[in-house]
């Protein structure tokens, strides 16, 4: 006698409901994992504190204060972007150490971390003084290793204003080049220049291969060249090569040792 095939008994409705809930719950666990991986892959990016910044934390804060905060905190925005989010990665504490400032007249180039030789400090000082005399723009250099920094004290020390660029050199974030750009400079120099400059001379690979002094010196030279170029849409579109490789195209020429 042929056997009559038997159909599997239907799954009870309550069981199907439980299975759907379990499947839905397993799918929801995928998205957080992707978010976590994306967070770990967040690149380190150079940050320029610009006068046109609209960050909520800068509302009601003067450019000079934002600039000094950059020197004090070593660009904490970049650190937070690159690090996993959590209570262990709170903002770096602001530093205010006026006792670290040298006595006497203000010095345009401060090296509290020992990256530069005395001869290079003298050369860079002459270069930034000539730049200010020729263009009216003030470039100030602070080489530091957070938290060893005068921090907030540089604001009054350098009389930071809308014509000032504060260049903070600190390898602690991976990219050694960080800039705080005054409003008047921001109107003349495209923001992309600072990003390209940091990408060329500020990467960890570059300063580990060539030294912190090479990164700082080449960055100052590139800024000097940029500021001396004629106004227009092509201004500062190219980052100068290695120190002395390309002369300025600006009307002032290149002032290496000044007059």
PDB file of C-alpha atoms in Angstrom:
ATOM      1  CA  UNK A   1       0.000   0.000   0.000  1.00  0.00           C
ATOM      2  CA  UNK A   2       1.641   3.338  -1.040  1.00  0.00           C
ATOM      3  CA  UNK A   3       2.398   5.660   1.831  1.00  0.00           C
ATOM      4  CA  UNK A   4       0.662   8.956   1.872  1.00  0.00           C
ATOM      5  CA  UNK A   5       3.229  11.786   2.176  1.00  0.00           C
ATOM      6  CA  UNK A   6       2.819  13.809   5.270  1.00  0.00           C
ATOM      7  CA  UNK A   7       3.096  17.572   5.282  1.00  0.00           C
ATOM      8  CA  UNK A   8       5.177  19.251   7.972  1.00  0.00           C
ATOM      9  CA  UNK A   9       2.980  20.710  10.582  1.00  0.00           C
ATOM     10  CA  UNK A  10       2.651  24.486  10.243  1.00  0.00           C
ATOM     11  CA  UNK A  11       4.759  26.568  12.567  1.00  0.00           C
ATOM     12  CA  UNK A  12       2.603  28.033  15.273  1.00  0.00           C
ATOM     13  CA  UNK A  13       1.943  31.723  14.891  1.00  0.00           C
ATOM     14  CA  UNK A  14       3.578  32.516  18.237  1.00  0.00           C
ATOM     15  CA  UNK A  15       6.752  30.687  17.167  1.00  0.00           C
ATOM     16  CA  UNK A  16       6.903  32.584  13.854  1.00  0.00           C
ATOM     17  CA  UNK A  17       6.578  35.861  15.738  1.00  0.00           C
ATOM     18  CA  UNK A  18       9.498  34.968  18.009  1.00  0.00           C
ATOM     19  CA  UNK A  19      11.630  34.013  14.992  1.00  0.00           C
ATOM     20  CA  UNK A  20      10.917  37.352  13.308  1.00  0.00           C
ATOM     21  CA  UNK A  21      11.884  39.235  16.447  1.00  0.00           C
ATOM     22  CA  UNK A  22      15.177  37.314  16.705  1.00  0.00           C
ATOM     23  CA  UNK A  23      16.002  37.903  13.017  1.00  0.00           C
ATOM     24  CA  UNK A  24      15.234  41.600  13.336  1.00  0.00           C
ATOM     25  CA  UNK A  25      17.414  41.917  16.419  1.00  0.00           C
ATOM     26  CA  UNK A  26      20.338  40.197  14.698  1.00  0.00           C
ATOM     27  CA  UNK A  27      20.129  42.607  11.758  1.00  0.00           C
ATOM     28  CA  UNK A  28      20.206  45.662  14.019  1.00  0.00           C
ATOM     29  CA  UNK A  29      23.568  44.635  15.446  1.00  0.00           C
ATOM     30  CA  UNK A  30      25.277  45.167  12.063  1.00  0.00           C
ATOM     31  CA  UNK A  31      24.940  48.955  11.877  1.00  0.00           C
ATOM     32  CA  UNK A  32      26.715  49.768  15.172  1.00  0.00           C
ATOM     33  CA  UNK A  33      29.634  47.568  14.131  1.00  0.00           C
ATOM     34  CA  UNK A  34      29.992  49.513  10.875  1.00  0.00           C
ATOM     35  CA  UNK A  35      29.852  52.790  12.759  1.00  0.00           C
ATOM     36  CA  UNK A  36      32.557  51.636  15.143  1.00  0.00           C
ATOM     37  CA  UNK A  37      34.853  50.672  12.257  1.00  0.00           C
ATOM     38  CA  UNK A  38      34.244  54.000  10.550  1.00  0.00           C
ATOM     39  CA  UNK A  39      35.137  55.783  13.783  1.00  0.00           C
ATOM     40  CA  UNK A  40      38.427  53.922  14.069  1.00  0.00           C
ATOM     41  CA  UNK A  41      39.302  54.786  10.479  1.00  0.00           C
ATOM     42  CA  UNK A  42      38.689  58.518  10.903  1.00  0.00           C
ATOM     43  CA  UNK A  43      41.795  60.201   9.470  1.00  0.00           C
ATOM     44  CA  UNK A  44      43.938  62.707  11.246  1.00  0.00           C
ATOM     45  CA  UNK A  45      43.340  66.018   9.533  1.00  0.00           C
ATOM     46  CA  UNK A  46      45.179  69.316   9.943  1.00  0.00           C
ATOM     47  CA  UNK A  47      42.982  71.964  11.479  1.00  0.00           C
ATOM     48  CA  UNK A  48      43.233  75.661  10.852  1.00  0.00           C
ATOM     49  CA  UNK A  49      41.498  77.978  13.305  1.00  0.00           C
ATOM     50  CA  UNK A  50      40.124  80.553  10.860  1.00  0.00           C
ATOM     51  CA  UNK A  51      38.339  83.798  11.556  1.00  0.00           C
ATOM     52  CA  UNK A  52      35.335  82.628   9.531  1.00  0.00           C
ATOM     53  CA  UNK A  53      34.811  79.589  11.735  1.00  0.00           C
ATOM     54  CA  UNK A  54      31.197  79.002  12.733  1.00  0.00           C
ATOM     55  CA  UNK A  55      31.782  76.354  15.348  1.00  0.00           C
ATOM     56  CA  UNK A  56      29.225  76.576  18.153  1.00  0.00           C
ATOM     57  CA  UNK A  57      32.007  76.688  20.700  1.00  0.00           C
ATOM     58  CA  UNK A  58      33.385  79.839  19.105  1.00  0.00           C
ATOM     59  CA  UNK A  59      30.184  81.882  19.343  1.00  0.00           C
ATOM     60  CA  UNK A  60      30.936  85.085  21.236  1.00  0.00           C
ATOM     61  CA  UNK A  61      34.650  84.301  21.246  1.00  0.00           C
ATOM     62  CA  UNK A  62      37.119  86.651  19.604  1.00  0.00           C
ATOM     63  CA  UNK A  63      39.561  85.428  16.989  1.00  0.00           C
ATOM     64  CA  UNK A  64      42.462  86.155  19.310  1.00  0.00           C
ATOM     65  CA  UNK A  65      40.926  83.928  21.983  1.00  0.00           C
ATOM     66  CA  UNK A  66      40.325  81.126  19.476  1.00  0.00           C
ATOM     67  CA  UNK A  67      43.901  81.449  18.281  1.00  0.00           C
ATOM     68  CA  UNK A  68      45.287  81.264  21.799  1.00  0.00           C
ATOM     69  CA  UNK A  69      43.066  78.304  22.545  1.00  0.00           C
ATOM     70  CA  UNK A  70      44.620  76.538  19.562  1.00  0.00           C
ATOM     71  CA  UNK A  71      48.074  77.013  21.043  1.00  0.00           C
ATOM     72  CA  UNK A  72      46.837  75.924  24.466  1.00  0.00           C
ATOM     73  CA  UNK A  73      44.997  72.792  23.426  1.00  0.00           C
ATOM     74  CA  UNK A  74      47.059  71.688  20.417  1.00  0.00           C
ATOM     75  CA  UNK A  75      44.065  71.566  18.114  1.00  0.00           C
ATOM     76  CA  UNK A  76      41.832  69.288  20.162  1.00  0.00           C
ATOM     77  CA  UNK A  77      39.235  69.095  17.387  1.00  0.00           C
ATOM     78  CA  UNK A  78      41.621  66.995  15.301  1.00  0.00           C
ATOM     79  CA  UNK A  79      42.419  64.774  18.265  1.00  0.00           C
ATOM     80  CA  UNK A  80      38.743  64.135  18.959  1.00  0.00           C
ATOM     81  CA  UNK A  81      38.083  63.282  15.320  1.00  0.00           C
ATOM     82  CA  UNK A  82      40.899  60.766  15.170  1.00  0.00           C
ATOM     83  CA  UNK A  83      40.195  59.132  18.531  1.00  0.00           C
ATOM     84  CA  UNK A  84      37.322  56.854  19.530  1.00  0.00           C
ATOM     85  CA  UNK A  85      34.526  58.732  21.248  1.00  0.00           C
ATOM     86  CA  UNK A  86      34.392  58.152  24.970  1.00  0.00           C
ATOM     87  CA  UNK A  87      34.987  59.709  28.376  1.00  0.00           C
ATOM     88  CA  UNK A  88      38.701  58.881  28.202  1.00  0.00           C
ATOM     89  CA  UNK A  89      39.133  61.260  25.257  1.00  0.00           C
ATOM     90  CA  UNK A  90      37.885  64.518  26.690  1.00  0.00           C
ATOM     91  CA  UNK A  91      39.277  67.873  25.535  1.00  0.00           C
ATOM     92  CA  UNK A  92      42.875  68.536  26.438  1.00  0.00           C
ATOM     93  CA  UNK A  93      43.221  70.955  29.294  1.00  0.00           C
ATOM     94  CA  UNK A  94      43.976  74.544  28.317  1.00  0.00           C
ATOM     95  CA  UNK A  95      47.414  75.735  29.390  1.00  0.00           C
ATOM     96  CA  UNK A  96      48.430  79.223  30.461  1.00  0.00           C
ATOM     97  CA  UNK A  97      52.114  79.385  31.334  1.00  0.00           C
ATOM     98  CA  UNK A  98      53.386  82.953  30.907  1.00  0.00           C
ATOM     99  CA  UNK A  99      56.506  81.938  32.838  1.00  0.00           C
ATOM    100  CA  UNK A 100      57.583  79.991  29.742  1.00  0.00           C
ATOM    101  CA  UNK A 101      57.766  83.192  27.689  1.00  0.00           C
ATOM    102  CA  UNK A 102      61.253  84.694  27.340  1.00  0.00           C
ATOM    103  CA  UNK A 103      61.940  88.056  28.987  1.00  0.00           C
ATOM    104  CA  UNK A 104      62.431  91.202  26.969  1.00  0.00           C
ATOM    105  CA  UNK A 105      60.798  92.224  23.681  1.00  0.00           C
ATOM    106  CA  UNK A 106      58.450  89.656  22.097  1.00  0.00           C
ATOM    107  CA  UNK A 107      60.162  87.075  19.904  1.00  0.00           C
ATOM    108  CA  UNK A 108      58.457  86.101  16.657  1.00  0.00           C
ATOM    109  CA  UNK A 109      59.685  82.500  16.819  1.00  0.00           C
ATOM    110  CA  UNK A 110      59.347  80.577  20.087  1.00  0.00           C
ATOM    111  CA  UNK A 111      60.749  77.078  20.434  1.00  0.00           C
ATOM    112  CA  UNK A 112      59.935  75.635  23.849  1.00  0.00           C
ATOM    113  CA  UNK A 113      60.402  72.050  22.668  1.00  0.00           C
ATOM    114  CA  UNK A 114      63.936  72.203  21.269  1.00  0.00           C
ATOM    115  CA  UNK A 115      63.147  71.361  17.635  1.00  0.00           C
ATOM    116  CA  UNK A 116      65.143  74.244  16.125  1.00  0.00           C
ATOM    117  CA  UNK A 117      68.795  75.164  16.290  1.00  0.00           C
ATOM    118  CA  UNK A 118      69.741  78.671  17.405  1.00  0.00           C
ATOM    119  CA  UNK A 119      70.866  79.475  13.895  1.00  0.00           C
ATOM    120  CA  UNK A 120      67.556  78.366  12.383  1.00  0.00           C
ATOM    121  CA  UNK A 121      65.583  80.372  14.941  1.00  0.00           C
ATOM    122  CA  UNK A 122      67.572  83.448  13.944  1.00  0.00           C
ATOM    123  CA  UNK A 123      67.006  82.797  10.241  1.00  0.00           C
ATOM    124  CA  UNK A 124      63.272  82.224  10.635  1.00  0.00           C
ATOM    125  CA  UNK A 125      62.981  85.322  12.804  1.00  0.00           C
ATOM    126  CA  UNK A 126      64.570  87.432  10.074  1.00  0.00           C
ATOM    127  CA  UNK A 127      62.284  85.889   7.471  1.00  0.00           C
ATOM    128  CA  UNK A 128      59.043  86.556   9.347  1.00  0.00           C
ATOM    129  CA  UNK A 129      60.138  90.091  10.226  1.00  0.00           C
ATOM    130  CA  UNK A 130      60.803  90.859   6.577  1.00  0.00           C
ATOM    131  CA  UNK A 131      57.468  89.316   5.654  1.00  0.00           C
ATOM    132  CA  UNK A 132      55.657  91.585   8.098  1.00  0.00           C
ATOM    133  CA  UNK A 133      57.567  94.643   6.904  1.00  0.00           C
ATOM    134  CA  UNK A 134      56.798  93.908   3.231  1.00  0.00           C
ATOM    135  CA  UNK A 135      53.189  92.675   3.442  1.00  0.00           C
ATOM    136  CA  UNK A 136      51.792  93.833   6.792  1.00  0.00           C
ATOM    137  CA  UNK A 137      50.911  90.257   7.768  1.00  0.00           C
ATOM    138  CA  UNK A 138      52.292  88.834  11.004  1.00  0.00           C
ATOM    139  CA  UNK A 139      53.462  85.230  11.111  1.00  0.00           C
ATOM    140  CA  UNK A 140      54.229  83.905  14.577  1.00  0.00           C
ATOM    141  CA  UNK A 141      55.720  80.484  15.231  1.00  0.00           C
ATOM    142  CA  UNK A 142      55.302  78.409  18.391  1.00  0.00           C
ATOM    143  CA  UNK A 143      57.109  75.066  18.500  1.00  0.00           C
ATOM    144  CA  UNK A 144      55.760  73.078  21.426  1.00  0.00           C
ATOM    145  CA  UNK A 145      55.150  69.618  22.856  1.00  0.00           C
ATOM    146  CA  UNK A 146      51.837  69.737  24.703  1.00  0.00           C
ATOM    147  CA  UNK A 147      51.479  70.323  27.627  1.00  0.00           C
ATOM    148  CA  UNK A 148      54.883  72.017  27.574  1.00  0.00           C
ATOM    149  CA  UNK A 149      53.654  75.285  26.076  1.00  0.00           C
ATOM    150  CA  UNK A 150      52.969  78.887  27.127  1.00  0.00           C
ATOM    151  CA  UNK A 151      49.477  78.315  25.743  1.00  0.00           C
ATOM    152  CA  UNK A 152      47.023  81.142  26.323  1.00  0.00           C
ATOM    153  CA  UNK A 153      49.823  83.505  27.259  1.00  0.00           C
ATOM    154  CA  UNK A 154      50.836  83.968  23.598  1.00  0.00           C
ATOM    155  CA  UNK A 155      47.659  85.951  22.856  1.00  0.00           C
ATOM    156  CA  UNK A 156      48.794  89.063  24.688  1.00  0.00           C
ATOM    157  CA  UNK A 157      52.487  88.347  24.192  1.00  0.00           C
ATOM    158  CA  UNK A 158      52.121  88.549  20.394  1.00  0.00           C
ATOM    159  CA  UNK A 159      49.159  90.942  20.347  1.00  0.00           C
ATOM    160  CA  UNK A 160      47.299  88.565  18.049  1.00  0.00           C
ATOM    161  CA  UNK A 161      44.930  90.354  15.660  1.00  0.00           C
ATOM    162  CA  UNK A 162      43.176  89.902  12.294  1.00  0.00           C
ATOM    163  CA  UNK A 163      46.465  90.235  10.410  1.00  0.00           C
ATOM    164  CA  UNK A 164      48.142  87.442  12.367  1.00  0.00           C
ATOM    165  CA  UNK A 165      48.786  83.804  11.545  1.00  0.00           C
ATOM    166  CA  UNK A 166      49.863  81.723  14.525  1.00  0.00           C
ATOM    167  CA  UNK A 167      51.699  78.609  13.421  1.00  0.00           C
ATOM    168  CA  UNK A 168      51.700  75.946  16.161  1.00  0.00           C
ATOM    169  CA  UNK A 169      54.176  73.146  15.505  1.00  0.00           C
ATOM    170  CA  UNK A 170      53.390  70.141  17.681  1.00  0.00           C
ATOM    171  CA  UNK A 171      53.939  66.553  16.497  1.00  0.00           C
ATOM    172  CA  UNK A 172      51.708  65.190  19.238  1.00  0.00           C
ATOM    173  CA  UNK A 173      48.733  64.873  16.877  1.00  0.00           C
ATOM    174  CA  UNK A 174      50.653  63.171  14.089  1.00  0.00           C
ATOM    175  CA  UNK A 175      50.502  66.204  11.779  1.00  0.00           C
ATOM    176  CA  UNK A 176      52.958  68.750  13.109  1.00  0.00           C
ATOM    177  CA  UNK A 177      51.565  71.800  11.255  1.00  0.00           C
ATOM    178  CA  UNK A 178      48.576  73.632  12.729  1.00  0.00           C
ATOM    179  CA  UNK A 179      47.479  77.178  11.964  1.00  0.00           C
ATOM    180  CA  UNK A 180      45.300  79.889  13.419  1.00  0.00           C
ATOM    181  CA  UNK A 181      44.465  82.350  10.635  1.00  0.00           C
ATOM    182  CA  UNK A 182      43.303  85.942  11.183  1.00  0.00           C
ATOM    183  CA  UNK A 183      40.285  87.374   9.389  1.00  0.00           C
ATOM    184  CA  UNK A 184      42.184  89.640   6.990  1.00  0.00           C
ATOM    185  CA  UNK A 185      44.545  86.836   6.017  1.00  0.00           C
ATOM    186  CA  UNK A 186      41.590  84.511   5.556  1.00  0.00           C
ATOM    187  CA  UNK A 187      40.173  86.886   2.944  1.00  0.00           C
ATOM    188  CA  UNK A 188      43.390  86.730   0.906  1.00  0.00           C
ATOM    189  CA  UNK A 189      44.539  83.128   1.293  1.00  0.00           C
ATOM    190  CA  UNK A 190      42.247  80.231   0.299  1.00  0.00           C
ATOM    191  CA  UNK A 191      41.580  77.713   3.074  1.00  0.00           C
ATOM    192  CA  UNK A 192      42.786  74.910   0.820  1.00  0.00           C
ATOM    193  CA  UNK A 193      46.321  76.308   1.007  1.00  0.00           C
ATOM    194  CA  UNK A 194      46.641  75.429   4.691  1.00  0.00           C
ATOM    195  CA  UNK A 195      45.329  71.929   4.072  1.00  0.00           C
ATOM    196  CA  UNK A 196      47.768  71.316   1.215  1.00  0.00           C
ATOM    197  CA  UNK A 197      50.634  72.777   3.230  1.00  0.00           C
ATOM    198  CA  UNK A 198      49.928  70.500   6.174  1.00  0.00           C
ATOM    199  CA  UNK A 199      49.590  67.547   3.837  1.00  0.00           C
ATOM    200  CA  UNK A 200      52.968  68.244   2.224  1.00  0.00           C
ATOM    201  CA  UNK A 201      55.220  69.094   5.154  1.00  0.00           C
ATOM    202  CA  UNK A 202      53.259  68.169   8.261  1.00  0.00           C
ATOM    203  CA  UNK A 203      52.595  64.462   7.984  1.00  0.00           C
ATOM    204  CA  UNK A 204      54.104  62.070  10.486  1.00  0.00           C
ATOM    205  CA  UNK A 205      55.996  60.336   7.708  1.00  0.00           C
ATOM    206  CA  UNK A 206      57.577  63.616   6.583  1.00  0.00           C
ATOM    207  CA  UNK A 207      58.720  64.932   9.932  1.00  0.00           C
ATOM    208  CA  UNK A 208      59.945  61.530  11.095  1.00  0.00           C
ATOM    209  CA  UNK A 209      62.014  61.166   7.921  1.00  0.00           C
ATOM    210  CA  UNK A 210      63.298  64.759   7.720  1.00  0.00           C
ATOM    211  CA  UNK A 211      62.999  66.088  11.265  1.00  0.00           C
ATOM    212  CA  UNK A 212      60.753  68.630  12.941  1.00  0.00           C
ATOM    213  CA  UNK A 213      63.039  71.474  11.912  1.00  0.00           C
ATOM    214  CA  UNK A 214      62.599  70.669   8.206  1.00  0.00           C
ATOM    215  CA  UNK A 215      58.811  70.654   8.556  1.00  0.00           C
ATOM    216  CA  UNK A 216      58.786  73.995  10.363  1.00  0.00           C
ATOM    217  CA  UNK A 217      61.304  75.704   8.090  1.00  0.00           C
ATOM    218  CA  UNK A 218      59.695  74.554   4.854  1.00  0.00           C
ATOM    219  CA  UNK A 219      56.257  75.574   6.117  1.00  0.00           C
ATOM    220  CA  UNK A 220      57.461  79.081   7.004  1.00  0.00           C
ATOM    221  CA  UNK A 221      59.112  79.404   3.601  1.00  0.00           C
ATOM    222  CA  UNK A 222      55.932  78.273   1.817  1.00  0.00           C
ATOM    223  CA  UNK A 223      53.822  80.772   3.776  1.00  0.00           C
ATOM    224  CA  UNK A 224      56.313  83.521   2.961  1.00  0.00           C
ATOM    225  CA  UNK A 225      56.054  82.701  -0.739  1.00  0.00           C
ATOM    226  CA  UNK A 226      52.264  82.518  -0.622  1.00  0.00           C
ATOM    227  CA  UNK A 227      51.831  85.882   1.102  1.00  0.00           C
ATOM    228  CA  UNK A 228      54.092  87.606  -1.431  1.00  0.00           C
ATOM    229  CA  UNK A 229      52.150  86.436  -4.473  1.00  0.00           C
ATOM    230  CA  UNK A 230      49.912  88.824  -6.394  1.00  0.00           C
ATOM    231  CA  UNK A 231      46.246  88.908  -5.316  1.00  0.00           C
ATOM    232  CA  UNK A 232      43.851  86.922  -7.470  1.00  0.00           C
ATOM    233  CA  UNK A 233      42.287  83.520  -7.926  1.00  0.00           C
ATOM    234  CA  UNK A 234      45.678  81.884  -8.508  1.00  0.00           C
ATOM    235  CA  UNK A 235      47.188  83.201  -5.278  1.00  0.00           C
ATOM    236  CA  UNK A 236      48.599  80.457  -3.062  1.00  0.00           C
ATOM    237  CA  UNK A 237      47.341  77.684  -5.321  1.00  0.00           C
ATOM    238  CA  UNK A 238      50.735  75.985  -5.211  1.00  0.00           C
ATOM    239  CA  UNK A 239      52.749  75.041  -2.138  1.00  0.00           C
ATOM    240  CA  UNK A 240      56.424  75.888  -2.533  1.00  0.00           C
ATOM    241  CA  UNK A 241      58.836  72.996  -2.798  1.00  0.00           C
ATOM    242  CA  UNK A 242      61.716  72.262  -0.480  1.00  0.00           C
ATOM    243  CA  UNK A 243      63.409  75.225   1.177  1.00  0.00           C
ATOM    244  CA  UNK A 244      64.824  77.527  -1.501  1.00  0.00           C
ATOM    245  CA  UNK A 245      63.698  75.320  -4.387  1.00  0.00           C
ATOM    246  CA  UNK A 246      61.281  77.812  -5.935  1.00  0.00           C
ATOM    247  CA  UNK A 247      61.555  81.606  -5.726  1.00  0.00           C
ATOM    248  CA  UNK A 248      58.521  83.699  -4.948  1.00  0.00           C
ATOM    249  CA  UNK A 249      56.442  84.939  -7.858  1.00  0.00           C
ATOM    250  CA  UNK A 250      55.360  87.938  -5.824  1.00  0.00           C
ATOM    251  CA  UNK A 251      56.374  91.514  -6.432  1.00  0.00           C
ATOM    252  CA  UNK A 252      58.522  91.593  -3.303  1.00  0.00           C
ATOM    253  CA  UNK A 253      60.763  88.695  -4.299  1.00  0.00           C
ATOM    254  CA  UNK A 254      62.109  86.261  -1.743  1.00  0.00           C
ATOM    255  CA  UNK A 255      63.749  87.695   1.350  1.00  0.00           C
ATOM    256  CA  UNK A 256      65.823  84.880   2.868  1.00  0.00           C
ATOM    257  CA  UNK A 257      68.141  86.859   5.086  1.00  0.00           C
ATOM    258  CA  UNK A 258      66.684  90.312   4.764  1.00  0.00           C
ATOM    259  CA  UNK A 259      68.268  93.674   4.465  1.00  0.00           C
TER     260      UNK A 259
END
